[in-house]
PDB file of C-alpha atoms in Angstrom:
ATOM      1  CA  MET A   1      -4.268 -17.833   6.111  1.00 44.00           C
ATOM      2  CA  ILE A   2      -5.833 -16.886   2.780  1.00 46.00           C
ATOM      3  CA  LYS A   3      -8.473 -14.189   2.923  1.00 51.00           C
ATOM      4  CA  ILE A   4     -11.350 -14.063   0.446  1.00 49.00           C
ATOM      5  CA  LYS A   5     -11.584 -10.236   0.216  1.00 58.00           C
ATOM      6  CA  PRO A   6      -8.536  -9.687  -2.045  1.00 57.00           C
ATOM      7  CA  PHE A   7      -9.509 -12.467  -4.451  1.00 52.00           C
ATOM      8  CA  VAL A   8     -13.075 -11.214  -4.810  1.00 47.00           C
ATOM      9  CA  TYR A   9     -11.735  -7.689  -5.368  1.00 58.00           C
ATOM     10  CA  ILE A  10      -9.303  -8.987  -8.000  1.00 59.00           C
ATOM     11  CA  ALA A  11     -12.017 -10.951  -9.794  1.00 52.00           C
ATOM     12  CA  ILE A  12     -14.310  -7.921  -9.963  1.00 54.00           C
ATOM     13  CA  LEU A  13     -11.497  -5.710 -11.246  1.00 57.00           C
ATOM     14  CA  MET A  14     -10.435  -8.293 -13.825  1.00 57.00           C
ATOM     15  CA  MET A  15     -13.978  -8.437 -15.212  1.00 52.00           C
ATOM     16  CA  ALA A  16     -14.361  -4.657 -15.198  1.00 55.00           C
ATOM     17  CA  LEU A  17     -10.992  -3.870 -16.733  1.00 55.00           C
ATOM     18  CA  THR A  18     -10.997  -6.588 -19.382  1.00 56.00           C
ATOM     19  CA  GLY A  19     -14.363  -5.395 -20.692  1.00 53.00           C
ATOM     20  CA  CYS A  20     -13.125  -1.846 -21.252  1.00 54.00           C
ATOM     21  CA  GLY A  21     -10.739  -0.226 -23.662  1.00 50.00           C
ATOM     22  CA  LYS A  22      -9.006  -1.054 -26.888  1.00 48.00           C
ATOM     23  CA  ALA A  23      -9.114  -4.298 -28.849  1.00 42.00           C
ATOM     24  CA  GLU A  24      -5.440  -4.934 -28.161  1.00 46.00           C
ATOM     25  CA  GLN A  25      -5.522  -4.076 -24.490  1.00 53.00           C
ATOM     26  CA  GLU A  26      -2.517  -5.088 -22.415  1.00 63.00           C
ATOM     27  CA  GLN A  27      -2.854  -7.962 -19.968  1.00 76.00           C
ATOM     28  CA  LEU A  28      -4.007  -7.346 -16.421  1.00 82.00           C
ATOM     29  CA  THR A  29      -1.237  -7.905 -13.869  1.00 82.00           C
ATOM     30  CA  VAL A  30      -1.902  -8.047 -10.133  1.00 88.00           C
ATOM     31  CA  TYR A  31       0.604  -7.938  -7.293  1.00 88.00           C
ATOM     32  CA  SER A  32      -0.026  -8.288  -3.573  1.00 93.00           C
ATOM     33  CA  PHE A  33       2.170  -6.878  -0.852  1.00 95.00           C
ATOM     34  CA  SER A  34       2.463  -7.029   2.906  1.00 96.00           C
ATOM     35  CA  GLY A  35       4.895  -6.403   5.719  1.00 95.00           C
ATOM     36  CA  GLU A  36       5.020  -6.769   9.473  1.00 94.00           C
ATOM     37  CA  ASN A  37       7.104  -6.484  12.589  1.00 93.00           C
ATOM     38  CA  GLU A  38       6.412  -7.026  16.291  1.00 91.00           C
ATOM     39  CA  GLN A  39       4.286  -3.841  16.530  1.00 92.00           C
ATOM     40  CA  LEU A  40       2.311  -3.541  13.310  1.00 94.00           C
ATOM     41  CA  ALA A  41       1.300  -5.328  10.117  1.00 96.00           C
ATOM     42  CA  VAL A  42       0.206  -4.217   6.654  1.00 97.00           C
ATOM     43  CA  THR A  43      -1.900  -6.868   4.882  1.00 97.00           C
ATOM     44  CA  ASN A  44      -3.981  -7.177   1.697  1.00 96.00           C
ATOM     45  CA  GLY A  45      -2.066  -4.484  -0.238  1.00 96.00           C
ATOM     46  CA  MET A  46      -2.495  -4.677  -4.023  1.00 94.00           C
ATOM     47  CA  ILE A  47      -1.025  -3.187  -7.169  1.00 89.00           C
ATOM     48  CA  ILE A  48      -3.132  -3.665 -10.302  1.00 87.00           C
ATOM     49  CA  LEU A  49      -1.789  -2.797 -13.753  1.00 80.00           C
ATOM     50  CA  ASN A  50      -3.687  -2.865 -17.036  1.00 81.00           C
ATOM     51  CA  GLY A  51      -1.807  -1.050 -19.754  1.00 74.00           C
ATOM     52  CA  THR A  52      -1.827   2.559 -18.636  1.00 74.00           C
ATOM     53  CA  GLU A  53      -4.444   2.064 -15.858  1.00 82.00           C
ATOM     54  CA  GLU A  54      -2.894   1.569 -12.430  1.00 87.00           C
ATOM     55  CA  ILE A  55      -4.367   0.984  -8.976  1.00 91.00           C
ATOM     56  CA  PHE A  56      -2.389   1.029  -5.741  1.00 92.00           C
ATOM     57  CA  ASP A  57      -4.423  -0.208  -2.753  1.00 95.00           C
ATOM     58  CA  GLY A  58      -2.587   0.125   0.567  1.00 95.00           C
ATOM     59  CA  GLY A  59      -4.537  -2.694   2.218  1.00 97.00           C
ATOM     60  CA  ASP A  60      -5.132  -2.843   5.959  1.00 97.00           C
ATOM     61  CA  LEU A  61      -3.080  -1.780   8.964  1.00 96.00           C
ATOM     62  CA  LYS A  62      -3.218  -3.720  12.223  1.00 96.00           C
ATOM     63  CA  VAL A  63      -1.334  -2.864  15.410  1.00 93.00           C
ATOM     64  CA  THR A  64      -0.513  -5.211  18.300  1.00 85.00           C
ATOM     65  CA  GLY A  65      -2.226  -5.054  21.655  1.00 76.00           C
ATOM     66  CA  ASP A  66       0.776  -3.387  23.272  1.00 82.00           C
ATOM     67  CA  PHE A  67       0.894  -0.563  20.699  1.00 89.00           C
ATOM     68  CA  PRO A  68       0.538   2.852  22.401  1.00 89.00           C
ATOM     69  CA  SER A  69      -3.114   3.860  22.823  1.00 87.00           C
ATOM     70  CA  ASP A  70      -2.638   7.584  23.533  1.00 91.00           C
ATOM     71  CA  ILE A  71      -2.266   8.550  19.846  1.00 94.00           C
ATOM     72  CA  THR A  72      -3.927  11.849  18.870  1.00 94.00           C
ATOM     73  CA  SER A  73      -2.725  11.992  15.243  1.00 95.00           C
ATOM     74  CA  TYR A  74      -0.868   9.890  12.713  1.00 96.00           C
ATOM     75  CA  SER A  75       0.185   9.757   9.081  1.00 97.00           C
ATOM     76  CA  THR A  76       0.761   6.776   6.811  1.00 97.00           C
ATOM     77  CA  THR A  77       2.934   6.804   3.708  1.00 97.00           C
ATOM     78  CA  PHE A  78       3.839   4.231   1.055  1.00 95.00           C
ATOM     79  CA  TYR A  79       7.010   5.116  -0.813  1.00 92.00           C
ATOM     80  CA  THR A  80       9.992   3.755  -2.695  1.00 87.00           C
ATOM     81  CA  MET A  81      13.623   4.377  -1.830  1.00 82.00           C
ATOM     82  CA  SER A  82      16.256   4.558  -4.513  1.00 77.00           C
ATOM     83  CA  GLY A  83      19.544   5.588  -2.948  1.00 78.00           C
ATOM     84  CA  SER A  84      18.608   8.629  -0.888  1.00 83.00           C
ATOM     85  CA  GLU A  85      15.626   9.523  -3.107  1.00 83.00           C
ATOM     86  CA  LYS A  86      12.205   8.926  -1.534  1.00 86.00           C
ATOM     87  CA  ASP A  87       9.279   8.770  -4.011  1.00 87.00           C
ATOM     88  CA  ILE A  88       5.873   8.889  -2.325  1.00 90.00           C
ATOM     89  CA  ILE A  89       3.110   6.741  -3.838  1.00 91.00           C
ATOM     90  CA  LEU A  90       0.297   7.279  -1.302  1.00 93.00           C
ATOM     91  CA  SER A  91       0.087   9.292   1.918  1.00 94.00           C
ATOM     92  CA  ASN A  92      -2.781   9.875   4.352  1.00 95.00           C
ATOM     93  CA  SER A  93      -3.141  11.453   7.781  1.00 94.00           C
ATOM     94  CA  MET A  94      -5.654  11.518  10.618  1.00 93.00           C
ATOM     95  CA  ALA A  95      -5.948  13.849  13.601  1.00 92.00           C
ATOM     96  CA  ASP A  96      -8.496  14.181  16.391  1.00 88.00           C
ATOM     97  CA  MET A  97      -9.007  17.916  16.900  1.00 85.00           C
ATOM     98  CA  THR A  98     -11.208  17.404  19.983  1.00 86.00           C
ATOM     99  CA  GLY A  99      -8.394  16.110  22.196  1.00 78.00           C
ATOM    100  CA  GLY A 100      -9.476  12.473  21.932  1.00 87.00           C
ATOM    101  CA  MET A 101      -7.486   9.486  20.755  1.00 90.00           C
ATOM    102  CA  VAL A 102      -7.521   8.047  17.221  1.00 91.00           C
ATOM    103  CA  LYS A 103      -7.789   4.420  16.169  1.00 90.00           C
ATOM    104  CA  ILE A 104      -4.737   3.392  14.164  1.00 89.00           C
ATOM    105  CA  SER A 105      -5.914   0.093  12.595  1.00 91.00           C
ATOM    106  CA  GLY A 106      -7.927   0.051   9.383  1.00 93.00           C
ATOM    107  CA  ASP A 107      -7.983   0.715   5.649  1.00 95.00           C
ATOM    108  CA  LEU A 108      -4.903   2.505   4.283  1.00 96.00           C
ATOM    109  CA  GLY A 109      -6.608   3.920   1.177  1.00 94.00           C
ATOM    110  CA  GLN A 110      -5.904   3.690  -2.523  1.00 94.00           C
ATOM    111  CA  ILE A 111      -4.893   5.703  -5.561  1.00 91.00           C
ATOM    112  CA  SER A 112      -5.625   5.051  -9.221  1.00 89.00           C
ATOM    113  CA  GLY A 113      -4.897   6.595 -12.580  1.00 84.00           C
ATOM    114  CA  ASP A 114      -2.611   6.341 -15.555  1.00 78.00           C
ATOM    115  CA  SER A 115       0.558   7.199 -13.629  1.00 70.00           C
ATOM    116  CA  ALA A 116      -0.113   6.235 -10.010  1.00 65.00           C
ATOM    117  CA  ILE A 117       2.937   3.954  -9.848  1.00 69.00           C
ATOM    118  CA  ARG A 118       5.044   4.272 -12.997  1.00 60.00           C
ATOM    119  CA  ARG A 119       5.651   7.983 -12.324  1.00 57.00           C
ATOM    120  CA  ILE A 120       8.157   6.993  -9.625  1.00 56.00           C
ATOM    121  CA  LYS A 121      10.927   6.289 -12.129  1.00 48.00           C
ATOM    122  CA  ILE A 122      11.268   2.509 -12.013  1.00 47.00           C
ATOM    123  CA  ASP A 123      11.785   0.271 -15.029  1.00 48.00           C
ATOM    124  CA  ASP A 124       8.787  -1.924 -14.199  1.00 51.00           C
ATOM    125  CA  VAL A 125       6.818  -3.062 -11.170  1.00 52.00           C
ATOM    126  CA  ASN A 126       9.451  -5.720 -10.485  1.00 55.00           C
ATOM    127  CA  GLY A 127      11.601  -2.724  -9.592  1.00 61.00           C
ATOM    128  CA  LEU A 128       9.376  -2.339  -6.501  1.00 66.00           C
ATOM    129  CA  GLU A 129      10.441  -5.728  -5.096  1.00 69.00           C
ATOM    130  CA  ASN A 130      13.038  -4.472  -2.619  1.00 75.00           C
ATOM    131  CA  VAL A 131      12.307  -0.750  -2.529  1.00 84.00           C
ATOM    132  CA  LEU A 132       8.634  -0.487  -1.455  1.00 91.00           C
ATOM    133  CA  TYR A 133       8.185   0.780   2.110  1.00 94.00           C
ATOM    134  CA  PHE A 134       5.443   1.766   4.538  1.00 97.00           C
ATOM    135  CA  GLU A 135       5.892   4.449   7.199  1.00 97.00           C
ATOM    136  CA  LEU A 136       3.645   5.262  10.153  1.00 97.00           C
ATOM    137  CA  ILE A 137       4.301   8.452  12.116  1.00 97.00           C
ATOM    138  CA  THR A 138       2.323   8.861  15.342  1.00 96.00           C
ATOM    139  CA  LYS A 139       1.974  11.747  17.753  1.00 95.00           C
ATOM    140  CA  ASN A 140       0.743  11.109  21.308  1.00 92.00           C
ATOM    141  CA  LYS A 141      -1.168  13.386  23.688  1.00 90.00           C
ATOM    142  CA  ASN A 142       2.154  14.783  25.018  1.00 91.00           C
ATOM    143  CA  GLY A 143       3.232  15.795  21.503  1.00 90.00           C
ATOM    144  CA  GLU A 144       5.912  13.070  21.257  1.00 95.00           C
ATOM    145  CA  GLU A 145       6.398  11.681  17.768  1.00 96.00           C
ATOM    146  CA  ASN A 146       7.288   8.064  16.873  1.00 95.00           C
ATOM    147  CA  VAL A 147       8.222   6.716  13.442  1.00 96.00           C
ATOM    148  CA  TYR A 148       7.639   3.091  12.394  1.00 95.00           C
ATOM    149  CA  GLN A 149       8.870   1.709   9.052  1.00 95.00           C
ATOM    150  CA  LEU A 150       8.225  -1.579   7.263  1.00 95.00           C
ATOM    151  CA  GLN A 151       9.713  -2.941   4.064  1.00 94.00           C
ATOM    152  CA  MET A 152       6.977  -4.480   1.914  1.00 94.00           C
ATOM    153  CA  SER A 153       7.220  -7.946   0.417  1.00 93.00           C
ATOM    154  CA  LEU A 154       5.803  -8.027  -3.142  1.00 90.00           C
ATOM    155  CA  THR A 155       4.270 -11.134  -4.801  1.00 89.00           C
ATOM    156  CA  GLU A 156       2.879 -11.405  -8.329  1.00 87.00           C
ATOM    157  CA  ILE A 157      -0.585 -12.998  -8.286  1.00 87.00           C
ATOM    158  CA  THR A 158      -1.217 -13.026 -12.047  1.00 79.00           C
ATOM    159  CA  GLU A 159       1.307 -13.383 -14.800  1.00 62.00           C
ATOM    160  CA  ASN A 160       0.962 -12.029 -18.315  1.00 51.00           C
ATOM    161  CA  ALA A 161       0.186 -14.940 -20.621  1.00 48.00           C
ATOM    162  CA  GLY A 162       1.060 -14.822 -24.298  1.00 49.00           C
ATOM    163  CA  ASP A 163      -1.786 -15.349 -26.777  1.00 45.00           C
TER     164      ASP A 163
END
């Protein structure tokens, strides 16, 4: 099922980024990513590259109905693995300090800048194809920790076109 949100977001960014910068600005390239298993799904993730400007949007996290509901804190991390080297792209955490439970599903955040992605020592974004991962670490009300990992599937939405 195709969702409108990512395409509207891409269109707005394309207009904003193509109007800025140098006369010989590099082409805008957009990738989407997602991953899922029987317990959780990451959808609508995006990587947007425009020369030196980079945006990494983690998308949305959804958990299944049978996912534990007694979670008091969690952390989410997007990273790449190269051998045994783990390079973190984006990490967030949430904790309820009042003793209540936290809702796991929702927006995973974003990062932008001139080295948000390329700083992780890959040749190009195609180097992310089989090495981009998502990790969710939860802690329940008894202090027990669980770790969930997903490998992300990366798809190029736009391709650089020669002039």
